[in-house]
Structures are given as structure tokens and as C-alpha cells.
PDB file of C-alpha atoms in Angstrom:
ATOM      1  CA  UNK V 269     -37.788 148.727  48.524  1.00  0.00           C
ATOM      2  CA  UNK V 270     -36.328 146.963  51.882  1.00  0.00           C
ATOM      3  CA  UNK V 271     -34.194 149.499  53.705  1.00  0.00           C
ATOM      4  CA  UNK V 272     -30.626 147.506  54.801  1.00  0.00           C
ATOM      5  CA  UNK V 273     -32.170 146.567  58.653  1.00  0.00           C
ATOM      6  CA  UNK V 274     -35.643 144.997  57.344  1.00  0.00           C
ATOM      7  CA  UNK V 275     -32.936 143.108  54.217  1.00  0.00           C
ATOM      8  CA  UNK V 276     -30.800 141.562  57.227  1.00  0.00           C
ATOM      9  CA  UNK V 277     -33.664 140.563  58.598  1.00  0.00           C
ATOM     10  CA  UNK V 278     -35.807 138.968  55.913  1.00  0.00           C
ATOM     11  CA  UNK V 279     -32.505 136.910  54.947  1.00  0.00           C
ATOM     12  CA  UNK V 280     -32.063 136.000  58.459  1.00  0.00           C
ATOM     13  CA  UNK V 281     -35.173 134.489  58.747  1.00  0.00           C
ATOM     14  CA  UNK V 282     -34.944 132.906  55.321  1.00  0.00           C
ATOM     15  CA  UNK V 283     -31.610 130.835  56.336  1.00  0.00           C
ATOM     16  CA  UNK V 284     -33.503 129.901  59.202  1.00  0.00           C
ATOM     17  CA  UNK V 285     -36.090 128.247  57.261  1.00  0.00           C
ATOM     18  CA  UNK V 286     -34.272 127.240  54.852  1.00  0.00           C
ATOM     19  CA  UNK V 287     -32.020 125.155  57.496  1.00  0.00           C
ATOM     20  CA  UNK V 288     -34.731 123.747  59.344  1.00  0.00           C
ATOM     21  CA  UNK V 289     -36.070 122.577  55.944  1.00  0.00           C
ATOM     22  CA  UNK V 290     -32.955 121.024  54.745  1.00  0.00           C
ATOM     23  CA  UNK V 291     -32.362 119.495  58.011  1.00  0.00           C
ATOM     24  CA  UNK V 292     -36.001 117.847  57.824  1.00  0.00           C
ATOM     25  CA  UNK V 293     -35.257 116.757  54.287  1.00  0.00           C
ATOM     26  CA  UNK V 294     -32.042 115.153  55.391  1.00  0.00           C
ATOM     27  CA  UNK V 295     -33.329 113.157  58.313  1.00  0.00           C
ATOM     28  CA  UNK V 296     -36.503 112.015  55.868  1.00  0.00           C
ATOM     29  CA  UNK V 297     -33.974 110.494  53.246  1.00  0.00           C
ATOM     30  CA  UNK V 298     -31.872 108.768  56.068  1.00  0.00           C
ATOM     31  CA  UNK V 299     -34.753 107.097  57.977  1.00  0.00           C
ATOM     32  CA  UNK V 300     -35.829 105.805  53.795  1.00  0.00           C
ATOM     33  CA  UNK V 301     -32.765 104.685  53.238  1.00  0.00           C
ATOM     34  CA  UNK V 302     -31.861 102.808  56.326  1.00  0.00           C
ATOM     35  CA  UNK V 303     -35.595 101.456  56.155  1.00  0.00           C
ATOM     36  CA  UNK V 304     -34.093 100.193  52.465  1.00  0.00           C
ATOM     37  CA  UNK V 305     -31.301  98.496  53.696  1.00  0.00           C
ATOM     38  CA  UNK V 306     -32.334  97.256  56.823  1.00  0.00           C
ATOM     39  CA  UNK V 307     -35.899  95.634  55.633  1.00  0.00           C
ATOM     40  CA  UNK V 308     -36.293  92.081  57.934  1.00  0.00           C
ATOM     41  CA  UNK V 309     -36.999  89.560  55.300  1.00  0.00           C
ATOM     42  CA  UNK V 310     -39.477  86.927  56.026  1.00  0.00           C
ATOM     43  CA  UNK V 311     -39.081  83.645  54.411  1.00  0.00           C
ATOM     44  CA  UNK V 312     -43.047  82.728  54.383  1.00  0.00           C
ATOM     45  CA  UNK V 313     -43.861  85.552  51.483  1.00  0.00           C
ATOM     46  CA  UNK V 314     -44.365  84.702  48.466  1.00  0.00           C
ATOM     47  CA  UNK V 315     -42.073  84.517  45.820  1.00  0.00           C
ATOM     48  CA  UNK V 316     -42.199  87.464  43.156  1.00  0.00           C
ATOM     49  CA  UNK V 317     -40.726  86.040  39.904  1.00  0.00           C
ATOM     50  CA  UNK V 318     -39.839  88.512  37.069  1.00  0.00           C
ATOM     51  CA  UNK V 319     -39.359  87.690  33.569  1.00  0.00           C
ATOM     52  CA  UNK V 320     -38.223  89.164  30.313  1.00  0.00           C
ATOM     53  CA  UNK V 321     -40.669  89.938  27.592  1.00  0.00           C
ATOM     54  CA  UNK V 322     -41.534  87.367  24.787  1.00  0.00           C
ATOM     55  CA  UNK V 323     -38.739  87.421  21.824  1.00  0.00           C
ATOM     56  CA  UNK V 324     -35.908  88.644  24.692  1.00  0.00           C
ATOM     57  CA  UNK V 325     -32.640  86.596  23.756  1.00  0.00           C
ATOM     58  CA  UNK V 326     -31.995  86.258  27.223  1.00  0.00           C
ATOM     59  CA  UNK V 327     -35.746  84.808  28.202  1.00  0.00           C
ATOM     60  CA  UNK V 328     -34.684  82.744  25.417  1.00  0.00           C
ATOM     61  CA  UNK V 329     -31.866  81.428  26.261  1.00  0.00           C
ATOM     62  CA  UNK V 330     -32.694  81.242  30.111  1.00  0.00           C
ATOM     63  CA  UNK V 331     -35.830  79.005  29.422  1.00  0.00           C
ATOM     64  CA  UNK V 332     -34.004  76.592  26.846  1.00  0.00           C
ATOM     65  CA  UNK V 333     -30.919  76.604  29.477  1.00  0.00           C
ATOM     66  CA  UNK V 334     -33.062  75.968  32.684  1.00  0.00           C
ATOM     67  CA  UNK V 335     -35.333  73.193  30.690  1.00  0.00           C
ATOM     68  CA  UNK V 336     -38.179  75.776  30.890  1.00  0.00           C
ATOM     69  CA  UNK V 337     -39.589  74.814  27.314  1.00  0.00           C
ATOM     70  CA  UNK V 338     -42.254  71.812  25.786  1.00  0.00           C
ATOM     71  CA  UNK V 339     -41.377  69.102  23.838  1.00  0.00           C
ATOM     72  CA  UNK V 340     -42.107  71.928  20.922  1.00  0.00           C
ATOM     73  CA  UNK V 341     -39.478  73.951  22.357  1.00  0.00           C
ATOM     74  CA  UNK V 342     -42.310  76.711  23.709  1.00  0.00           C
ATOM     75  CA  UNK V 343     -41.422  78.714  26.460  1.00  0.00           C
ATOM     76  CA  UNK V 344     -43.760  77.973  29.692  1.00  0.00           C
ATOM     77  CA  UNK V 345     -43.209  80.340  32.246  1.00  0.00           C
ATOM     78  CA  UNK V 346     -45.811  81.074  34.581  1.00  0.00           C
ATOM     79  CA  UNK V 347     -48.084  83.751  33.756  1.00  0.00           C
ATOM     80  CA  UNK V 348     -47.813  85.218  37.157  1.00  0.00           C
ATOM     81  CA  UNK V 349     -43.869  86.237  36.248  1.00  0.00           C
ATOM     82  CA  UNK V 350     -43.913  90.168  35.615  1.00  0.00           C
ATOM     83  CA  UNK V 351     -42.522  91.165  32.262  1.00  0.00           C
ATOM     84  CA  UNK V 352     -39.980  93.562  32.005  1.00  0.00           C
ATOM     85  CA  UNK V 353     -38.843  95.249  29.043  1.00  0.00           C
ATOM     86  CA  UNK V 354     -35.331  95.764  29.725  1.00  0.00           C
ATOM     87  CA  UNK V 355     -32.106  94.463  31.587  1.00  0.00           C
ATOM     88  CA  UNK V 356     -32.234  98.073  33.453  1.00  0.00           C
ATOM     89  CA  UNK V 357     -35.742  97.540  34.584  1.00  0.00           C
ATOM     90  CA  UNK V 358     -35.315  93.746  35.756  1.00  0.00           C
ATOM     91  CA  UNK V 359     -32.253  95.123  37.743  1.00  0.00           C
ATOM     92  CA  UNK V 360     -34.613  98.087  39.733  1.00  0.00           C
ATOM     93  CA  UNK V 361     -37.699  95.800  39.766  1.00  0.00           C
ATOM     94  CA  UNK V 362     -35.564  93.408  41.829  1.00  0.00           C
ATOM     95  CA  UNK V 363     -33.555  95.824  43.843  1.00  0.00           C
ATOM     96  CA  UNK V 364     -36.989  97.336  44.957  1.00  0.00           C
ATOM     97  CA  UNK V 365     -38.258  94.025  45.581  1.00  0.00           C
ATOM     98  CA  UNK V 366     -37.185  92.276  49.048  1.00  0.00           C
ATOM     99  CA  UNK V 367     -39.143  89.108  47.275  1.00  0.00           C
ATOM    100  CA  UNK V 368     -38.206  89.618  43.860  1.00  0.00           C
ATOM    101  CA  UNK V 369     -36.321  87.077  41.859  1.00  0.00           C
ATOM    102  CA  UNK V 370     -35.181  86.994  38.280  1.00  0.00           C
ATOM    103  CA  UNK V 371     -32.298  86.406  35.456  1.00  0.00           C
ATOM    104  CA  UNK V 372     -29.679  88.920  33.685  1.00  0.00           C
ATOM    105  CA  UNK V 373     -26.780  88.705  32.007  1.00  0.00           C
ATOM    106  CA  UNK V 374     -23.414  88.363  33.888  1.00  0.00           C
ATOM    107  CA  UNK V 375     -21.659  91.927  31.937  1.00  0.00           C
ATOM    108  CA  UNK V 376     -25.056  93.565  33.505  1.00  0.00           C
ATOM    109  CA  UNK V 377     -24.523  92.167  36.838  1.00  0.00           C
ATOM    110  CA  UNK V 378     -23.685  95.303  39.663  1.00  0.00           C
ATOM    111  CA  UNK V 379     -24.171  95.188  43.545  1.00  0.00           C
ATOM    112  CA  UNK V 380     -27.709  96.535  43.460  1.00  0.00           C
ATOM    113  CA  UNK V 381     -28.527  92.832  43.282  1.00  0.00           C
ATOM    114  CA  UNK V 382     -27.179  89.849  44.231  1.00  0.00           C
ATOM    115  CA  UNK V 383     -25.929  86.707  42.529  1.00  0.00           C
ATOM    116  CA  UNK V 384     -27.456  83.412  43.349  1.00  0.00           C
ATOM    117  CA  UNK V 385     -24.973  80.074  42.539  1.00  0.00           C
ATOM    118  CA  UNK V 386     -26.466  77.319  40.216  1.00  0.00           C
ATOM    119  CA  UNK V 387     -25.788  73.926  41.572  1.00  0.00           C
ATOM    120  CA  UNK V 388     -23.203  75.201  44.544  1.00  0.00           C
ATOM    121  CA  UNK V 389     -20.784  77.491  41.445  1.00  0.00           C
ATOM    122  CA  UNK V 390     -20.918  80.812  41.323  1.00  0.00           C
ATOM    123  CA  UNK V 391     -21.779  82.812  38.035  1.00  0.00           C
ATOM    124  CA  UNK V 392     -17.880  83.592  37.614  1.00  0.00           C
ATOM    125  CA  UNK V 393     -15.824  84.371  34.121  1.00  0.00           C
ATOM    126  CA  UNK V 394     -13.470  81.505  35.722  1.00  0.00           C
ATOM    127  CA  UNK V 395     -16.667  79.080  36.164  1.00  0.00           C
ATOM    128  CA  UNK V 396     -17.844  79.865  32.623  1.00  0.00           C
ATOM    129  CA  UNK V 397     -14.166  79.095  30.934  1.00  0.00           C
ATOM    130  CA  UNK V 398     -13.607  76.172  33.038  1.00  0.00           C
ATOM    131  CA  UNK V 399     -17.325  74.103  31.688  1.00  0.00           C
ATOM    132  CA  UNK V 400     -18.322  74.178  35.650  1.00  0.00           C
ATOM    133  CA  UNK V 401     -21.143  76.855  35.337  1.00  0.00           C
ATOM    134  CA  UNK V 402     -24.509  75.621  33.302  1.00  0.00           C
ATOM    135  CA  UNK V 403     -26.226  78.695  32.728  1.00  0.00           C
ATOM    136  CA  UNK V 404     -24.516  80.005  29.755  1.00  0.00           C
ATOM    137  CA  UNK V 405     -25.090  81.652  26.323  1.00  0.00           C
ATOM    138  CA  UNK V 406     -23.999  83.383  23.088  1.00  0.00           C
ATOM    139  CA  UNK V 407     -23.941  87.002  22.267  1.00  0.00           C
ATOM    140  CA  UNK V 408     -24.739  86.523  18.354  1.00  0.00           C
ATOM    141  CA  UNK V 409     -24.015  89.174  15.229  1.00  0.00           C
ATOM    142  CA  UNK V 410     -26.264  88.137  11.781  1.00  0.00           C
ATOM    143  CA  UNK V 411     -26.439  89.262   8.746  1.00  0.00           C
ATOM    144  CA  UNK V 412     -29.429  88.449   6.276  1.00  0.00           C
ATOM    145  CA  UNK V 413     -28.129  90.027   3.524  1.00  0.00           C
ATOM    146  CA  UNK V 414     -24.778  90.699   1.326  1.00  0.00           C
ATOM    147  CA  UNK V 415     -22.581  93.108   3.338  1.00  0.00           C
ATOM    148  CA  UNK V 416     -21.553  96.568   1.752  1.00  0.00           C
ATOM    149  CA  UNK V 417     -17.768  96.906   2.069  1.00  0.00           C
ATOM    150  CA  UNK V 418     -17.774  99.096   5.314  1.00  0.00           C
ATOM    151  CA  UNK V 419     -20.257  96.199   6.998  1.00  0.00           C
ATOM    152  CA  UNK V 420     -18.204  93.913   6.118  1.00  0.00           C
ATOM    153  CA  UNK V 421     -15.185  95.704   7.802  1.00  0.00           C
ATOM    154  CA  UNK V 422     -17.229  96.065  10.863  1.00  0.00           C
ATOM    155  CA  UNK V 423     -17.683  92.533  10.852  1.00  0.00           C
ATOM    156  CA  UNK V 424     -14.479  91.742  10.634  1.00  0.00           C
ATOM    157  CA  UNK V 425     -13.029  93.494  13.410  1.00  0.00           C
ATOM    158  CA  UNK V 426     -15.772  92.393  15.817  1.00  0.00           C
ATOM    159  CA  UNK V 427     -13.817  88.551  15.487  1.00  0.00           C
ATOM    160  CA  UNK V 428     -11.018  90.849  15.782  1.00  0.00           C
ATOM    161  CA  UNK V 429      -7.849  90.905  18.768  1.00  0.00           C
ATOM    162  CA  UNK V 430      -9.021  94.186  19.931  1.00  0.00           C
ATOM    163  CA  UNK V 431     -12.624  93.766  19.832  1.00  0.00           C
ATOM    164  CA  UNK V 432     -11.706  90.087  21.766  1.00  0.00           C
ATOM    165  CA  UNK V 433     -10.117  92.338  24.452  1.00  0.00           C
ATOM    166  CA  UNK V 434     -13.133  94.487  25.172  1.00  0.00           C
ATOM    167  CA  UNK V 435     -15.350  91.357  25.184  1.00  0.00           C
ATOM    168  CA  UNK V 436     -12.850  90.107  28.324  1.00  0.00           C
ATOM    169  CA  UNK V 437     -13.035  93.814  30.031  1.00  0.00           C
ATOM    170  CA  UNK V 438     -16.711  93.843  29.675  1.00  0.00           C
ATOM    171  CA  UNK V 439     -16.969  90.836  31.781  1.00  0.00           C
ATOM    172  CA  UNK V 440     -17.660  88.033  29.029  1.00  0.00           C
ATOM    173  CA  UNK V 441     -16.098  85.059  28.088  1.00  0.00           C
ATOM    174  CA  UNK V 442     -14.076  86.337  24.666  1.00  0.00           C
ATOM    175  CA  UNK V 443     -14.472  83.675  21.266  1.00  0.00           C
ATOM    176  CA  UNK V 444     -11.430  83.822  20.243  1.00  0.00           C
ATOM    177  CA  UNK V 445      -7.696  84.453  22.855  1.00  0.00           C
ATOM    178  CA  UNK V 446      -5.603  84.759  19.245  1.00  0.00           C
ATOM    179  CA  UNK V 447      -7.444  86.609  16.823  1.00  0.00           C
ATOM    180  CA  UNK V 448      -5.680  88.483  14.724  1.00  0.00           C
ATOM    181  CA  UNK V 449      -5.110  92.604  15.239  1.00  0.00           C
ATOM    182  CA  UNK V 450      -7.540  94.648  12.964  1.00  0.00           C
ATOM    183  CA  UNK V 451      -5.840  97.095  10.730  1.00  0.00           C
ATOM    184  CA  UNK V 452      -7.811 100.005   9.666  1.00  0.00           C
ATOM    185  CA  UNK V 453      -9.223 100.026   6.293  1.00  0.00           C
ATOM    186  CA  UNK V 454      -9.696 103.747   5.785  1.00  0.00           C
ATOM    187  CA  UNK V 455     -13.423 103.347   4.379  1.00  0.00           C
ATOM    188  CA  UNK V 456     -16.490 105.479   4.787  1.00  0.00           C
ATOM    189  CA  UNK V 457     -19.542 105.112   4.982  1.00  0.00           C
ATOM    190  CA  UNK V 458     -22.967 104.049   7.645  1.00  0.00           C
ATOM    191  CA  UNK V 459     -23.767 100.972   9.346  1.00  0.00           C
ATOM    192  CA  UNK V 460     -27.203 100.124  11.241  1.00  0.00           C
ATOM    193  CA  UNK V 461     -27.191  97.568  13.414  1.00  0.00           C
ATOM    194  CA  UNK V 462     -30.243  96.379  15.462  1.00  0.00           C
ATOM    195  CA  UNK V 463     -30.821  93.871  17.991  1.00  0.00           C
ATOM    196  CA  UNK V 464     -30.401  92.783  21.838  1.00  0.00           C
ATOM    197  CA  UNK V 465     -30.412  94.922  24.418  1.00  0.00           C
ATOM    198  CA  UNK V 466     -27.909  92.219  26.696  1.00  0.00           C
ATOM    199  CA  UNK V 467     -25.367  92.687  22.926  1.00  0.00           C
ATOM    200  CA  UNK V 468     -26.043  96.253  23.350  1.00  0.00           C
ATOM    201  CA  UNK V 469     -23.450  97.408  25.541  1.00  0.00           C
ATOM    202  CA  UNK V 470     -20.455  95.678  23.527  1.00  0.00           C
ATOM    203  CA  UNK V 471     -21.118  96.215  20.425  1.00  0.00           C
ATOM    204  CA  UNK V 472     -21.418 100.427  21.556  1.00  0.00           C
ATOM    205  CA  UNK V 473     -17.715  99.264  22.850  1.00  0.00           C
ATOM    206  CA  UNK V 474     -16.906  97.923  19.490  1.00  0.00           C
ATOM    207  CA  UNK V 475     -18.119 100.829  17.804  1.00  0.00           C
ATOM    208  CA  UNK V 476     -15.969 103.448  19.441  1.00  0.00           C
ATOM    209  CA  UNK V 477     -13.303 101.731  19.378  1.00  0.00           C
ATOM    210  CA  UNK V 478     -13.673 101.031  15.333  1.00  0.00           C
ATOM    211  CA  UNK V 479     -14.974 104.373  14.786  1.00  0.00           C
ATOM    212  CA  UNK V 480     -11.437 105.643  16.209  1.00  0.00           C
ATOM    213  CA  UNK V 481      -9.822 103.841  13.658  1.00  0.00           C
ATOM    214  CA  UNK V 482     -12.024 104.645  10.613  1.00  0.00           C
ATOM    215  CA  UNK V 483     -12.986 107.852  11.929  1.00  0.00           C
ATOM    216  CA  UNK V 484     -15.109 108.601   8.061  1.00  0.00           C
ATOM    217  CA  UNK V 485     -17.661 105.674   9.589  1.00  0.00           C
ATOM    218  CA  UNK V 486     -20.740 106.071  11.525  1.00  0.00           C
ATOM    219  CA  UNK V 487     -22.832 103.375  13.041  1.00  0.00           C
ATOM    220  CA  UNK V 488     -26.128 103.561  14.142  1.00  0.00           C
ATOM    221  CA  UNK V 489     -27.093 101.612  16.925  1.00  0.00           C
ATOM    222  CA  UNK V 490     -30.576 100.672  18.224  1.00  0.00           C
ATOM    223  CA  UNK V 491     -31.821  97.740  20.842  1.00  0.00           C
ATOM    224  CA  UNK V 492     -35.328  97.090  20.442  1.00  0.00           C
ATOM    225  CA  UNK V 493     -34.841  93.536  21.419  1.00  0.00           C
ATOM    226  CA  UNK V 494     -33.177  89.932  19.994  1.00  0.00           C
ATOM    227  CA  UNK V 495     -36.354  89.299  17.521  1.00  0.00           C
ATOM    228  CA  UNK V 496     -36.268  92.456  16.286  1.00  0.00           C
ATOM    229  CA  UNK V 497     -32.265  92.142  15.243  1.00  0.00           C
ATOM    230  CA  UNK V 498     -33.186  89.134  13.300  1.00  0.00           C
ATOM    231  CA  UNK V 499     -35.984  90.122  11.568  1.00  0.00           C
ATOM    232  CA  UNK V 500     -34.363  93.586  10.029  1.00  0.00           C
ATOM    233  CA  UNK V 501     -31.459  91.441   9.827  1.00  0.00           C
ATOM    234  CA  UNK V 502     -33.089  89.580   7.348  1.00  0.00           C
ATOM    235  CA  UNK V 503     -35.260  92.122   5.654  1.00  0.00           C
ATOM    236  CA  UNK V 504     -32.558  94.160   5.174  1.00  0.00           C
ATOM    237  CA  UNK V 505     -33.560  97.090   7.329  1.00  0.00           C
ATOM    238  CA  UNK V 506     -30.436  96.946   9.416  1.00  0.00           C
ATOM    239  CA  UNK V 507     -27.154  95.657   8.382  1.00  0.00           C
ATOM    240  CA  UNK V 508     -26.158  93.549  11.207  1.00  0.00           C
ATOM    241  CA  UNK V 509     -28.633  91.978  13.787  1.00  0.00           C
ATOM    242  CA  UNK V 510     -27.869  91.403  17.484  1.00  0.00           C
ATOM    243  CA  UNK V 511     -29.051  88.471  19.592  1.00  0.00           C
ATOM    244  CA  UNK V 512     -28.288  86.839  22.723  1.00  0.00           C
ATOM    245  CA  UNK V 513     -30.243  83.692  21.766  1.00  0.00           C
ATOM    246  CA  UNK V 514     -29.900  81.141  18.633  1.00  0.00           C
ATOM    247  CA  UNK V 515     -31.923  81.706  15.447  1.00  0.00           C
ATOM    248  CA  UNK V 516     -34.447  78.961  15.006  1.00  0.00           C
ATOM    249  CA  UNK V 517     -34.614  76.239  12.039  1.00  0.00           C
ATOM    250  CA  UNK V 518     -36.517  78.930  10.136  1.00  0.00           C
ATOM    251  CA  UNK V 519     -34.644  82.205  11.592  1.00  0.00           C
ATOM    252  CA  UNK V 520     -31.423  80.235  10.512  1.00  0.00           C
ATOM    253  CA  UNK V 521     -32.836  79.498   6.592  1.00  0.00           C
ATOM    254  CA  UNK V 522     -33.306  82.844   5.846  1.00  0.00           C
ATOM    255  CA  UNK V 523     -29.609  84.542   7.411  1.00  0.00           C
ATOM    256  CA  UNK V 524     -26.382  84.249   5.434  1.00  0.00           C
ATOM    257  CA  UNK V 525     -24.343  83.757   8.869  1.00  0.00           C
ATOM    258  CA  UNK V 526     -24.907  83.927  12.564  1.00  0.00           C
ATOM    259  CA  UNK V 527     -21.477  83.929  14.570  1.00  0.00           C
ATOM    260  CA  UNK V 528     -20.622  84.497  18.525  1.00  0.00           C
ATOM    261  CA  UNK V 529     -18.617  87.616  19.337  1.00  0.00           C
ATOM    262  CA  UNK V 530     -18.917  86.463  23.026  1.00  0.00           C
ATOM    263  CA  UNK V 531     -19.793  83.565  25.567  1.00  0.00           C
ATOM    264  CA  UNK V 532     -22.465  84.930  28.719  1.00  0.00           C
ATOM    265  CA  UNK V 533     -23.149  83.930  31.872  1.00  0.00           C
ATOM    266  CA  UNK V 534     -27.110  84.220  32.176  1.00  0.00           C
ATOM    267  CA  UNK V 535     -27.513  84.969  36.053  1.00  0.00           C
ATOM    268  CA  UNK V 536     -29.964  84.623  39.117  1.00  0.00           C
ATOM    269  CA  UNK V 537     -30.459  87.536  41.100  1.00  0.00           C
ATOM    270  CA  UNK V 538     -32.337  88.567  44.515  1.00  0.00           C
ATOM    271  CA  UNK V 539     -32.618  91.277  46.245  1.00  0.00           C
ATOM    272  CA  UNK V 540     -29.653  92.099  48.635  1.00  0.00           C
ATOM    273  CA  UNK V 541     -31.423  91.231  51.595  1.00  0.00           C
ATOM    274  CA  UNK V 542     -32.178  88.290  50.706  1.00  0.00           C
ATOM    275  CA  UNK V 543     -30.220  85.267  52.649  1.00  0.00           C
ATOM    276  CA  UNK V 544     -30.877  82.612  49.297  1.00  0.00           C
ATOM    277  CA  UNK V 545     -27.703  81.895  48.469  1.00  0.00           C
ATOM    278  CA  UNK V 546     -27.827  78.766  45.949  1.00  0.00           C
ATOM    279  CA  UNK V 547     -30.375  77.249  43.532  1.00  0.00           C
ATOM    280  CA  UNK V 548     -30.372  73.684  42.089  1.00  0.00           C
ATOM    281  CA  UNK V 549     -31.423  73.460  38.697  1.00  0.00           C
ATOM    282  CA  UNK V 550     -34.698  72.057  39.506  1.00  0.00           C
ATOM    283  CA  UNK V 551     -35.628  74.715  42.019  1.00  0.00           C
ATOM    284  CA  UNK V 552     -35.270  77.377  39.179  1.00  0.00           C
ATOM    285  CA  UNK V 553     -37.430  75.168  37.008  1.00  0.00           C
ATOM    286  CA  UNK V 554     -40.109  74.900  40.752  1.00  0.00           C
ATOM    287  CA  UNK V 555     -40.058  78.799  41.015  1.00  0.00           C
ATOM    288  CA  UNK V 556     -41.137  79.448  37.345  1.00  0.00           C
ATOM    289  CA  UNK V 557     -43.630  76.587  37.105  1.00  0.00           C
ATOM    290  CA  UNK V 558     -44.878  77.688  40.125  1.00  0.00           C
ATOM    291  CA  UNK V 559     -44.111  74.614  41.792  1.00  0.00           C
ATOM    292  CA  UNK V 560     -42.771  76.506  44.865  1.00  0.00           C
ATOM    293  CA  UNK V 561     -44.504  79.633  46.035  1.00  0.00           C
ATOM    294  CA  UNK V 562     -42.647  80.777  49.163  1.00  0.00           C
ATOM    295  CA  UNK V 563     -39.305  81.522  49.885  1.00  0.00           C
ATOM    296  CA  UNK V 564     -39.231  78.833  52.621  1.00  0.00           C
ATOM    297  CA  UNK V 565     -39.665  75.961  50.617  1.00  0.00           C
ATOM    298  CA  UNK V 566     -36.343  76.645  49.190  1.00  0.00           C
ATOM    299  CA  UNK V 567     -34.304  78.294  52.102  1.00  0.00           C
ATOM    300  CA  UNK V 568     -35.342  75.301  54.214  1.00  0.00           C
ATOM    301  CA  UNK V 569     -34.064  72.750  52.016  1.00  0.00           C
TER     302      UNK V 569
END
């Protein structure tokens, strides 16, 4: 055992260390993160496009709104686009990326990345309400089969004046300013519900705020994507489906009802040190047909 001098003096010598250690660490993360913020961007690189994965709403939506489709109505993005499997990853893969560009919805939008305007208007609620901004979709609820009572009182208060509310504080473009208030119905019972990962976030939202008022309810709540909300929307494997895209013609022949709890921007981001500012239409449609390959040919113009 240490006697009390030889103690003092192995924990001397072990705050010592332990400072200069700390201290090193402290500087290391500094210099990284003023290297981070302070990279020089250089407008001759080439342009790193990121994508959403196949059967995303929001790839969906953002090819059919862009005029990114065939005369089949096929997405044809360029292969080079990197697919990412979430609007959490596109955010990171584009923060990380000086070069990066890509699309997400408005609610996601945060000051990791910036906002590019579409035609000279910013992605704003007040852009979407007023027609001005193009880039614009629905967040969708389905149902492919008959409703049990308790689904069906889900479904009703999602159309509902409180529900409306939350759409608005979430950053969306609410369906309805004077729906009616939802009165609780006092049921029990489960709900799945499957779908987007953009519809995600607002329909959690909805569900605490229903499950507060029919406390005897529980709702299960999983986002594998908007494909996947249709399909077990219409197999039956999930009560309500989520999309942020429309069904197509044969989607839409097998569902009972598809409605819009919401209106999104879709929106452009960079990377925040990035000086592009504004996109026309047909530069969005050059960067993912690989028309334009550096960042140049559309900061110059």
C-alpha cells in the first residue's frame, strides 16, 4: 500500500498528465472544427449529387416535380447520385460534403445545411401558401382496408383542428385552417401504421397528442419507407400507410382512400460553405442528368 507522501505524489503526477492530455485533446477538436467551418470552396470540383433510394416518396415526388421522369413516368436520375436511405443521412452526407448537393423535406430542414431558392423564391411556408414556390408535395395517410373503430378515430382526428395545428408548428403547410376540434371517443384498442420516413415525424406528433386524449390506445409506428406504407396498407399488415408521394393508377385501384394531412416544401440543400445561392428549374434537371458536372457552370451563370 502507498504511504500518504508517495499517494500525493502519484496523484500529482496523474493531474499533470491528465491536463496535458485534455489540453491536447482540446486544441485537436478546435483546429477540426475550425478546419470544418472554414474549408475554401473551389468552384471547379465536381458536383456530388445525392439521392434518395428507389420507392422514397420524396425521390418521388422530387423527380415528378423537377420533370426528372420519361414519357412512362420512370425516374432517370443519374446513376452517379449516391443513395441514401434516410432524411437523417442525406442531411450528414451533405453537411460533410463541401460539394454535396441534394433534396429534403422543408419540416426536416435545420442549419446544418443550407437552403437553395428555386427560380429566385425561397423554400418558405409563406412561398408555399401563396402558389409562388414550385417544389411542393403531399404528406398522404391510406388505408387499403375497412378501418376497425379505433383506426377510424385516428383517422379522423388527423383531418382534425388540433392535428391541423401541429401540421403548422411542424413547419408544413396545414389542409385544412377550419377543421373541426376532435372530441375524444374514449375507445381502446392498437393501431399500426407504416410508411414514410418525411410523414414520420407528424404523425409521432399526432400520436401523442391523440394518445393523451384516448389514453386506452396505442399506436405503433414504423418508417420503412413510402412503398412500403402502401403496400401493408393494402395487404392489410398495417392499418394506415404513410407516403409523401401519390399512389399510382394501380397503387390507387387497390386503396379505399388516400387523403393529405399536410402540403411540403421538397427542398435543395448544400453544404454551408457553399456560396450557390439559387437554382433555375432547368439547372436542377442539368445537375441530375449530369448535364453540368462542376460547380462553376452554375455559379458563373
Amino acid at each position: 500500500m502507498l504511504n500518504n507522501k508517495k499517494q500525493n505524489k502519484f496523484y500529482k503526477q496523474w493531474w499533470f498528465w491528465g491536463a496535458i492530455v485534455g489540453f491536447g485533446l482540446a486544441v485537436y477538436f478546435i483546429l477540426n472544427i475550425n478546419q470544418l467551418t472554414s474549408q475554401k470552396f473551389e468552384a471547379d470540383r465536381e458536383i456530388h449529387l445525392y439521392t434518395r433510394e428507389l420507392g422514397s416518396g420524396t425521390r418521388s415526388a422530387f423527380t415528378s416535380v423537377a420533370h426528372l421522369t420519361d414519357e412512362n413516368g420512370d425516374d432517370i436520375l443519374s446513376p452517379k447520385a449516391t443513395v441514401q436511405n434516410s432524411t437523417s443521412a442525406t442531411i450528414q452526407a451533405v453537411e460533410s460534403d463541401l460539394y454535396g448537393i441534394s433534396y429534403i423535406s422543408l419540416g426536416s430542414l435545420n442549419s446544418s445545411v443550407k437552403a437553395v431558392s428555386i427560380d429566385e423564391v425561397e423554400p418558405t411556408i409563406e412561398n408555399i401558401q401563396e402558389g409562388n414556390y414550385q417544389l411542393i408535395r403531399n404528406f398522404n395517410v391510406t388505408y387499403g382496408q375497412e378501418l376497425s373503430d379505433v383506426a377510424e378515430d385516428f383517422w379522423k382526428f388527423m383531418f382534425s383542428a388540433q392535428a391541423q395545428e401541429l401540421v403548422e408548428e411542424d413547419g408544413y403547410v396545414s389542409v385544412d385552417t377550419t377543421a373541426p376540434k376532435y372530441e375524444p371517443s374514449g375507445l381502446s384498442g392498437s393501431i399500426s401504421i407504416v410508411g414514410s420516413t418525411s410523414v414520420e415525424p407528424t404523425i409521432q406528433k399526432f400520436s401523442e397528442a391523440y394518445r393523451k386524449l384516448n389514453p386506452d390506445v396505442t399506436i405503433d409506428i414504423t418508417a420503412p419507407g413510402s412503398g412500403a406504407g402502401i403496400t401493408s396498407a393494402i395487404d392489410g399488415s398495417a392499418d394506415i400507410g404513410m407516403t409523401s408521394r401519390e399512389p399510382d393508377d394501380y397503387e390507387a385501384e387497390q386503396l379505399i382512400e388516400t387523403a393529405p394531412i399536410a402540403v411540403d416544401g421538397i427542398v435543395v440543400i448544400v453544404n454551408n460553405n457553399n456560396p450557390l445561392e439559387n437554382l433555375e428549374i432547368q439547372e436542377i434537371q442539368g445537375l441530375y442528368l449530369e448535364y453540368i458536372d462542376t460547380w462553376d457552370e452554375i455559379l458563373d451563370n
